[in-house]
Coordinates of C-alpha atoms in Angstrom, one line a residue:
X1 CA 7.5 23.1 -1.5
X2 CA 5.1 23.8 -4.5
X3 CA 1.6 22.1 -3.9
X4 CA 1.5 20.6 -7.3
X5 CA 4.9 18.9 -6.6
X6 CA 3.8 17.7 -3.2
X7 CA 0.6 16.2 -4.7
X8 CA 2.6 14.4 -7.4
X9 CA 4.9 13.0 -4.5
X10 CA 1.8 11.9 -2.7
X11 CA 0.8 9.6 -5.5
X12 CA 4.5 8.2 -5.8
X13 CA 4.5 7.6 -2.1
X14 CA 1.5 5.5 -2.4
X15 CA 3.3 3.0 -4.6
X16 CA 5.9 2.5 -1.9
X17 CA 5.0 -0.8 0.1
X18 CA 6.2 -3.4 2.6
X19 CA 7.1 -5.5 -0.4
X20 CA 10.5 -3.4 -0.9
X21 CA 12.7 -5.3 1.5
X22 CA 11.5 -8.8 -0.3
X23 CA 12.4 -7.5 -3.7
X24 CA 16.1 -8.5 -3.7
X25 CA 15.0 -12.2 -3.1
X26 CA 13.0 -12.1 -6.3
X27 CA 16.1 -11.0 -8.3
X28 CA 18.3 -13.7 -6.5
X29 CA 15.6 -16.5 -7.3
X30 CA 14.6 -15.7 -10.7
X31 CA 17.6 -13.9 -12.3
X32 CA 17.6 -10.2 -13.4
X33 CA 15.3 -10.6 -16.6
X34 CA 12.1 -12.1 -15.1
X35 CA 11.8 -9.3 -12.4
X36 CA 12.3 -6.5 -14.9
X37 CA 9.8 -7.8 -17.2
X38 CA 7.3 -8.5 -14.3
X39 CA 8.0 -4.8 -13.1
X40 CA 7.3 -3.5 -16.4
X41 CA 4.1 -5.5 -17.0
X42 CA 2.6 -4.7 -13.6
X43 CA 3.6 -1.1 -13.9
X44 CA 1.7 -0.9 -17.1
X45 CA -1.3 -2.7 -15.8
X46 CA -1.3 -0.7 -12.6
X47 CA -1.1 2.6 -14.7
X48 CA -4.1 1.6 -16.9
X49 CA -6.2 0.5 -13.7
X50 CA -5.4 3.9 -12.2
X51 CA -6.3 5.8 -15.5
X52 CA -9.5 3.6 -15.8
X53 CA -10.6 4.6 -12.5
X54 CA -10.0 8.2 -12.8
X55 CA -12.1 8.1 -16.1
X56 CA -15.0 6.3 -14.4
X57 CA -14.8 8.9 -11.7
X58 CA -15.1 11.6 -14.3
X59 CA -18.2 9.8 -15.9
X60 CA -20.4 9.8 -12.7
X61 CA -23.4 12.0 -13.1
X62 CA -23.6 15.2 -10.9
X63 CA -26.6 13.8 -8.9
X64 CA -24.5 11.0 -7.6
X65 CA -21.7 13.1 -6.2
X66 CA -21.0 14.2 -2.5
X67 CA -20.1 17.8 -3.3
X68 CA -18.1 20.2 -1.3
X69 CA -19.9 23.5 -0.5
X70 CA -17.4 25.4 -2.9
X71 CA -18.5 23.2 -5.7
X72 CA -22.2 23.1 -5.3
X73 CA -22.3 26.1 -7.8
X74 CA -20.8 24.1 -10.7
X75 CA -23.3 22.7 -13.2
X76 CA -24.5 19.2 -12.5
X77 CA -24.5 18.4 -16.2
X78 CA -20.7 18.3 -16.3
X79 CA -20.9 15.4 -13.8
X80 CA -17.6 14.9 -12.3
X81 CA -15.4 16.0 -15.1
X82 CA -13.4 18.4 -13.1
X83 CA -13.3 16.2 -9.8
X84 CA -15.5 18.6 -8.1
X85 CA -17.4 15.9 -6.0
X86 CA -16.0 13.5 -3.6
X87 CA -15.8 9.9 -5.0
X88 CA -14.3 6.9 -3.4
X89 CA -13.4 3.4 -5.0
X90 CA -16.5 1.8 -3.4
X91 CA -18.7 4.6 -4.7
X92 CA -17.7 3.5 -8.2
X93 CA -18.9 0.1 -7.4
X94 CA -21.8 1.2 -5.7
X95 CA -23.0 3.1 -9.0
X96 CA -22.1 1.0 -11.7
X97 CA -23.1 -2.4 -10.2
X98 CA -25.6 -4.0 -8.0
X99 CA -25.8 -4.2 -4.1
X100 CA -24.5 -7.7 -4.1
X101 CA -21.4 -6.7 -6.1
X102 CA -21.1 -3.7 -4.2
X103 CA -20.9 -5.8 -0.9
X104 CA -18.4 -8.2 -2.4
X105 CA -16.3 -5.2 -3.8
X106 CA -16.4 -3.7 -0.3
X107 CA -15.0 -6.8 1.4
X108 CA -12.2 -7.1 -1.2
X109 CA -11.5 -3.6 -0.8
X110 CA -11.4 -3.8 2.9
X111 CA -9.2 -6.9 3.0
X112 CA -6.7 -5.3 0.4
X113 CA -6.4 -2.2 2.2
X114 CA -6.2 -3.5 5.7
X115 CA -3.8 -6.3 4.7
X116 CA -1.3 -3.7 3.5
X117 CA -1.7 -1.8 6.8
X118 CA -1.2 -5.0 8.8
X119 CA 2.0 -5.8 7.0
X120 CA 3.1 -2.2 7.7
X121 CA 2.2 -2.6 11.3
X122 CA 4.2 -5.9 11.9
X123 CA 7.3 -4.5 10.0
X124 CA 7.2 -1.1 11.8
X125 CA 6.9 -3.0 15.3
X126 CA 9.6 -5.4 14.6
X127 CA 11.9 -2.2 13.6
X128 CA 11.1 -0.4 16.9
X129 CA 11.8 -3.8 18.9
X130 CA 15.2 -4.1 17.0
X131 CA 16.0 -0.4 17.8
X132 CA 15.2 -1.0 21.5
X133 CA 17.6 -3.9 21.4
X134 CA 20.3 -2.0 19.6
X135 CA 20.1 1.1 22.2
X136 CA 18.9 -0.6 25.4
X137 CA 20.0 -4.2 24.7
X138 CA 16.6 -5.6 25.3
X139 CA 13.0 -5.4 24.4
X140 CA 9.8 -6.8 26.2
X141 CA 6.4 -8.1 25.5
X142 CA 3.7 -10.3 26.8
X143 CA 4.4 -13.9 25.6
X144 CA 1.5 -16.4 24.7
X145 CA 1.3 -20.1 24.7
X146 CA 3.0 -22.1 21.9
X147 CA 6.6 -21.3 22.5
X148 CA 9.4 -22.1 25.2
X149 CA 8.7 -19.1 27.2
X150 CA 6.1 -19.1 29.8
X151 CA 2.9 -16.8 29.5
X152 CA 3.5 -13.3 31.0
X153 CA 5.6 -10.2 30.7
X154 CA 9.2 -11.0 29.6
X155 CA 12.2 -9.2 28.3
X156 CA 14.7 -10.4 25.8
X157 CA 18.3 -9.2 25.6
X158 CA 21.2 -9.4 23.7
X159 CA 23.9 -9.1 26.5
X160 CA 22.4 -11.9 28.9
X161 CA 21.0 -9.3 31.1
X162 CA 17.7 -11.1 31.0
X163 CA 16.5 -14.8 31.2
X164 CA 15.7 -14.9 27.5
X165 CA 17.9 -14.0 24.6
X166 CA 16.7 -12.3 21.5
X167 CA 16.7 -14.3 18.2
X168 CA 19.6 -14.8 16.3
X169 CA 17.7 -14.2 13.0
X170 CA 18.6 -10.7 12.0
X171 CA 16.1 -8.2 10.6
X172 CA 13.1 -10.3 12.0
X173 CA 11.4 -10.1 15.4
X174 CA 13.8 -10.2 18.3
X175 CA 11.3 -12.7 19.8
X176 CA 12.0 -15.3 17.3
X177 CA 9.1 -17.6 16.6
X178 CA 7.7 -17.0 20.3
X179 CA 4.1 -16.1 20.1
X180 CA 3.5 -12.7 21.8
X181 CA 0.4 -10.6 22.5
X182 CA 2.0 -7.3 22.0
X183 CA 5.5 -5.8 22.3
X184 CA 7.2 -2.6 23.3
X185 CA 7.7 -2.0 19.6
X186 CA 4.0 -2.6 18.7
X187 CA 3.1 0.0 21.6
X188 CA 5.4 2.6 20.1
X189 CA 3.8 2.2 16.7
X190 CA 0.3 2.5 18.2
X191 CA 1.3 5.8 19.8
X192 CA 2.9 7.2 16.8
X193 CA 0.0 6.2 14.6
X194 CA -2.8 7.8 16.8
X195 CA -2.3 11.5 15.9
X196 CA -2.1 10.6 12.2
X197 CA -5.1 8.5 12.4
X198 CA -7.4 11.3 13.7
X199 CA -6.2 13.8 11.2
X200 CA -7.2 14.1 7.5
X201 CA -5.4 12.7 4.4
X202 CA -4.4 16.3 3.3
X203 CA -2.9 17.1 6.6
X204 CA -0.3 14.1 6.2
X205 CA 1.3 15.6 3.1
X206 CA 4.4 16.9 4.8
X207 CA 4.9 13.4 6.1
X208 CA 4.6 11.9 2.6
X209 CA 7.2 14.4 1.3
X210 CA 9.7 13.2 4.0
X211 CA 8.7 9.5 3.1
X212 CA 9.7 10.4 -0.6
X213 CA 13.0 11.7 0.2
X214 CA 13.8 9.1 2.5
X215 CA 12.9 6.6 -0.2
X216 CA 15.6 8.1 -2.4
X217 CA 18.2 8.2 0.4
X218 CA 17.5 4.6 1.4
X219 CA 17.8 3.5 -2.3
X220 CA 21.2 5.3 -2.7
X221 CA 22.5 3.9 0.4
X222 CA 21.5 0.4 -0.5
X223 CA 23.2 0.7 -3.8
X224 CA 26.4 2.0 -2.3
X225 CA 26.5 -0.5 0.4
X226 CA 25.9 -3.4 -2.2
X227 CA 28.6 -2.2 -4.6
X228 CA 31.3 -3.2 -2.0
X229 CA 30.4 -7.0 -2.4
X230 CA 28.8 -7.3 -6.0
X231 CA 29.3 -10.5 -7.7
X232 CA 27.6 -11.1 -11.2
X233 CA 27.4 -15.0 -10.6
X234 CA 24.8 -14.3 -7.6
X235 CA 22.1 -13.2 -10.1
X236 CA 21.8 -15.2 -13.5
X237 CA 20.1 -13.7 -16.4
X238 CA 17.0 -16.3 -16.1
X239 CA 16.4 -18.9 -13.5
X240 CA 13.4 -21.3 -13.3
X241 CA 12.1 -21.7 -9.7
X242 CA 9.3 -23.5 -8.0
X243 CA 9.0 -20.8 -5.8
X244 CA 7.6 -18.5 -8.6
X245 CA 4.1 -18.2 -7.1
X246 CA 5.4 -17.1 -3.8
X247 CA 7.4 -14.3 -5.5
X248 CA 4.4 -12.7 -6.9
X249 CA 2.9 -11.5 -3.6
X250 CA 5.7 -8.7 -3.1
X251 CA 5.6 -7.7 -6.8
X252 CA 1.7 -7.2 -6.6
X253 CA 2.0 -5.3 -3.3
X254 CA 4.7 -3.0 -4.8
X255 CA 2.3 -1.9 -7.6
X256 CA -1.0 -1.9 -5.4
X257 CA -2.0 1.7 -5.6
X258 CA -5.1 1.9 -7.6
X259 CA -7.4 1.4 -4.5
X260 CA -5.9 4.6 -3.0
X261 CA -6.1 6.8 -6.2
X262 CA -9.6 8.1 -5.7
X263 CA -8.6 9.5 -2.4
X264 CA -5.7 11.3 -4.0
X265 CA -7.9 12.6 -6.8
X266 CA -10.2 14.1 -4.2
X267 CA -7.3 16.1 -2.7
X268 CA -5.4 17.1 -5.7
X269 CA -5.5 20.4 -7.6
X270 CA -7.2 20.7 -10.8
X271 CA -4.2 21.9 -12.5
X272 CA -2.2 18.7 -11.6
X273 CA -2.0 16.4 -14.7
X274 CA -3.2 13.1 -13.4
X275 CA -2.2 11.1 -16.6
X276 CA 1.5 12.6 -16.4
X277 CA 1.6 11.8 -12.8
X278 CA 0.6 8.3 -13.1
X279 CA 3.1 7.3 -15.7
X280 CA 5.9 9.4 -14.0
X281 CA 5.1 7.4 -10.9
X282 CA 5.3 4.0 -12.6
X283 CA 8.5 4.8 -14.4
X284 CA 10.1 5.9 -11.1
X285 CA 8.7 2.9 -9.3
X286 CA 10.3 0.4 -12.0
X287 CA 13.6 2.3 -11.7
X288 CA 13.6 2.2 -7.8
X289 CA 12.6 -1.3 -7.5
X290 CA 15.1 -2.4 -9.7
X291 CA 18.0 -0.6 -7.8
X292 CA 16.6 -1.8 -4.4
X293 CA 16.2 -5.3 -5.7
X294 CA 19.1 -6.0 -8.1
X295 CA 22.0 -4.4 -6.2
X296 CA 21.6 -6.2 -3.0
X297 CA 20.8 -9.6 -4.7
X298 CA 24.3 -9.2 -6.4
X299 CA 25.8 -8.5 -2.9
X300 CA 24.5 -10.9 -0.7
X301 CA 24.2 -14.8 -0.4
X302 CA 21.2 -16.5 1.0
X303 CA 18.4 -14.5 -0.6
X304 CA 17.1 -17.0 -3.1
X305 CA 13.9 -18.7 -2.1
X306 CA 14.0 -22.5 -2.6
X307 CA 11.4 -25.2 -3.1
X308 CA 7.8 -25.0 -3.8
X309 CA 7.0 -23.3 -0.4
X310 CA 10.1 -21.3 -0.3
X311 CA 9.5 -17.7 1.2
X312 CA 11.1 -14.6 0.2
X313 CA 13.9 -13.3 2.3
X314 CA 13.9 -10.0 4.0
X315 CA 17.0 -8.2 2.7
X316 CA 17.2 -6.0 5.8
X317 CA 18.7 -9.0 7.7
X318 CA 21.6 -9.0 5.1
X319 CA 22.3 -5.3 5.5
X320 CA 22.5 -5.3 9.3
X321 CA 24.5 -8.6 9.4
X322 CA 28.2 -7.8 10.5
X323 CA 29.4 -10.9 8.6
X324 CA 27.9 -9.6 5.3
X325 CA 27.7 -6.0 5.4
X326 CA 30.6 -3.5 5.5
X327 CA 28.9 -0.5 7.1
X328 CA 26.5 -2.1 9.6
X329 CA 25.7 1.1 11.7
X330 CA 24.8 3.1 8.6
X331 CA 22.7 0.3 7.2
X332 CA 20.9 0.1 10.6
X333 CA 20.1 3.8 10.5
X334 CA 18.9 3.7 6.9
X335 CA 16.9 0.3 7.1
X336 CA 15.2 1.4 10.4
X337 CA 14.4 4.9 8.8
X338 CA 12.8 3.1 5.9
X339 CA 10.5 1.2 8.0
X340 CA 9.7 4.2 10.2
X341 CA 9.2 6.9 7.5
X342 CA 7.9 4.8 4.6
X343 CA 5.8 2.3 6.3
X344 CA 4.5 3.6 9.5
X345 CA 2.9 6.8 7.9
X346 CA 1.0 4.5 5.7
X347 CA -0.9 2.6 8.4
X348 CA -3.5 5.5 9.4
X349 CA -3.6 6.5 5.6
X350 CA -5.0 2.8 5.0
X351 CA -7.3 3.3 8.2
X352 CA -8.6 6.5 6.9
X353 CA -9.3 5.5 3.3
X354 CA -10.9 2.4 4.4
X355 CA -13.4 4.3 6.5
X356 CA -14.1 6.8 3.7
X357 CA -15.1 4.2 1.5
X358 CA -17.5 2.9 3.9
X359 CA -19.1 6.1 5.3
X360 CA -19.7 7.5 1.7
X361 CA -21.7 4.4 0.6
X362 CA -23.7 3.2 3.7
X363 CA -26.3 5.1 6.0
X364 CA -24.5 4.8 9.2
X365 CA -25.8 6.0 12.7
X366 CA -25.5 5.1 16.3
X367 CA -23.9 1.8 16.9
X368 CA -23.3 1.1 13.3
X369 CA -21.1 4.3 13.0
X370 CA -18.9 3.1 15.9
X371 CA -19.1 -0.5 14.8
X372 CA -17.4 0.4 11.4
X373 CA -14.9 2.8 13.2
X374 CA -13.8 -0.4 15.3
X375 CA -13.5 -2.5 12.1
X376 CA -11.4 0.2 10.2
X377 CA -9.2 1.4 13.1
X378 CA -9.0 -1.3 15.9
X379 CA -9.6 -4.9 14.3
X380 CA -6.3 -4.8 12.3
X381 CA -4.4 -4.4 15.4
X382 CA -5.9 -7.5 16.9
X383 CA -5.6 -9.6 13.7
X384 CA -1.8 -9.0 13.6
X385 CA -1.2 -10.8 16.9
X386 CA -0.2 -14.2 15.4
X387 CA 2.0 -12.6 12.7
X388 CA 4.4 -10.4 14.8
X389 CA 6.9 -13.4 15.1
X390 CA 8.0 -16.3 13.2
X391 CA 7.5 -16.6 9.3
X392 CA 3.8 -16.0 9.2
X393 CA 4.0 -12.4 7.8
X394 CA 5.8 -13.7 4.7
X395 CA 3.1 -16.2 3.8
X396 CA 0.3 -13.7 4.9
X397 CA 1.9 -11.2 2.5
X398 CA 2.0 -13.7 -0.5
X399 CA -1.5 -15.0 0.0
X400 CA -3.2 -11.8 0.5
X401 CA -1.2 -10.2 -2.3
X402 CA -2.6 -12.7 -4.7
X403 CA -6.3 -13.3 -3.2
X404 CA -7.2 -9.7 -2.1
X405 CA -4.5 -7.0 -3.3
X406 CA -4.4 -8.2 -6.8
X407 CA -8.4 -8.5 -7.7
X408 CA -9.0 -5.1 -6.1
X409 CA -6.2 -3.3 -7.8
X410 CA -5.9 -4.9 -11.2
X411 CA -9.2 -6.7 -11.8
X412 CA -12.0 -4.6 -10.3
X413 CA -10.8 -1.4 -12.0
X414 CA -11.0 -2.9 -15.5
X415 CA -14.6 -4.3 -14.9
X416 CA -15.7 -1.0 -13.6
X417 CA -14.2 0.7 -16.7
X418 CA -16.2 -1.7 -18.8
X419 CA -19.4 -0.8 -17.0
X420 CA -18.4 2.9 -17.2
X421 CA -18.3 2.6 -21.2
X422 CA -21.5 0.8 -21.2
X423 CA -23.1 3.5 -19.0
X424 CA -21.6 6.4 -21.1
X425 CA -22.9 4.9 -24.5
X426 CA -26.5 4.3 -23.0
X427 CA -26.4 7.7 -21.4
X428 CA -25.3 9.5 -24.7
X429 CA -28.0 7.5 -26.7
X430 CA -30.6 8.4 -24.1
X431 CA -29.5 12.1 -24.4
X432 CA -29.7 11.9 -28.2
X433 CA -33.3 10.5 -28.1
X434 CA -34.3 13.2 -25.6
X435 CA -32.8 16.0 -28.1
X436 CA -34.5 14.4 -31.1
X437 CA -37.9 14.5 -29.1
X438 CA -37.4 17.9 -27.9
X439 CA -36.7 19.1 -31.6
X440 CA -39.8 17.3 -32.8
X441 CA -42.0 18.9 -30.1
X442 CA -40.8 22.4 -30.7
X443 CA -41.2 22.1 -34.6
X444 CA -44.9 20.7 -33.7
X445 CA -45.5 23.6 -31.5

């Protein structure tokens, strides 16, 4: 595939997120009009956030850039106009703000990136556990206190071949609400992520292309499957719901790509039009999210969130439910493929981007270097332990979307841009004064 097309796809894939399976619940709860308006609003906000970050990257002086050897010969006076230097998201905060703001931004950035990685880890692990149940009729894991199963290694089956049965709640963890330390599904995710985590971002482009193609395939299959059971009465034009606050999390996460854009800019070719790619990506995102949200909401019952604390429903459970879907086997294949191809490759990408934002802005050595590697590559696997089962993942996605992902992607970029405008104005004024002084000295001489 042409490199330019590949790099465009790379940004498009960054917009894909674990919030997609929860999108039908938004349409079922609010009606079809509010989600469309929210998608358009967040797409515009996200696009401007991305473009503001790109412009702030270009405005950095050359002396503050980490240059590749091939770019050292380029004049520093041009700054980073052609993206010849390596600039990460945290680098911008480090340059335009003080050390305290930089530290706060690093914490927000780390939380936003790793919370998305943790969502992907849990959903991918649940997918592999469900695959094991479908193929081998059981999956196993180490259970923890707090449930009805003793602590230890236990297997859960769907054919009474083990002491414990898998959860009857389709689409979620086969362990139901039983706390676990880890499962076979999580071990599979770890093994598959390891080779991608030790590679460079530009080495993952083929995986991103496959992910993009799979997104189109899954979107088409969801629309076709939903078309067999469409009822217009399931989705009104507009509905007021006390669960509105809980529905914002998946929407925010769906458009949370700004924090990854500097890493994409560092890899893209100069002849790739960043502005055109950004608007193309957001337009495609609105189209895909609408298809993958509206049609399942029209086709299935029970997706609407109810009550003030109502949680969004995972539509995958409806697609693999024999009492609701028409082609369960095909649906399982596409839904599992979505989780594996779309979500799993994003996990190591999040780890790598998180590490790059740290190593480009802190002097690390010895134990400090390994400590940050632990924080970026190991700690997320420990933090997801209580979210592997039950409904904790939905709450985690909603709260992190509002408290971490939203500020990092939609607030900080605008603040950076305002500081960038001020810096550029002061810089131009300083250059003007220097030029006038030079002309005066030359005339005097």
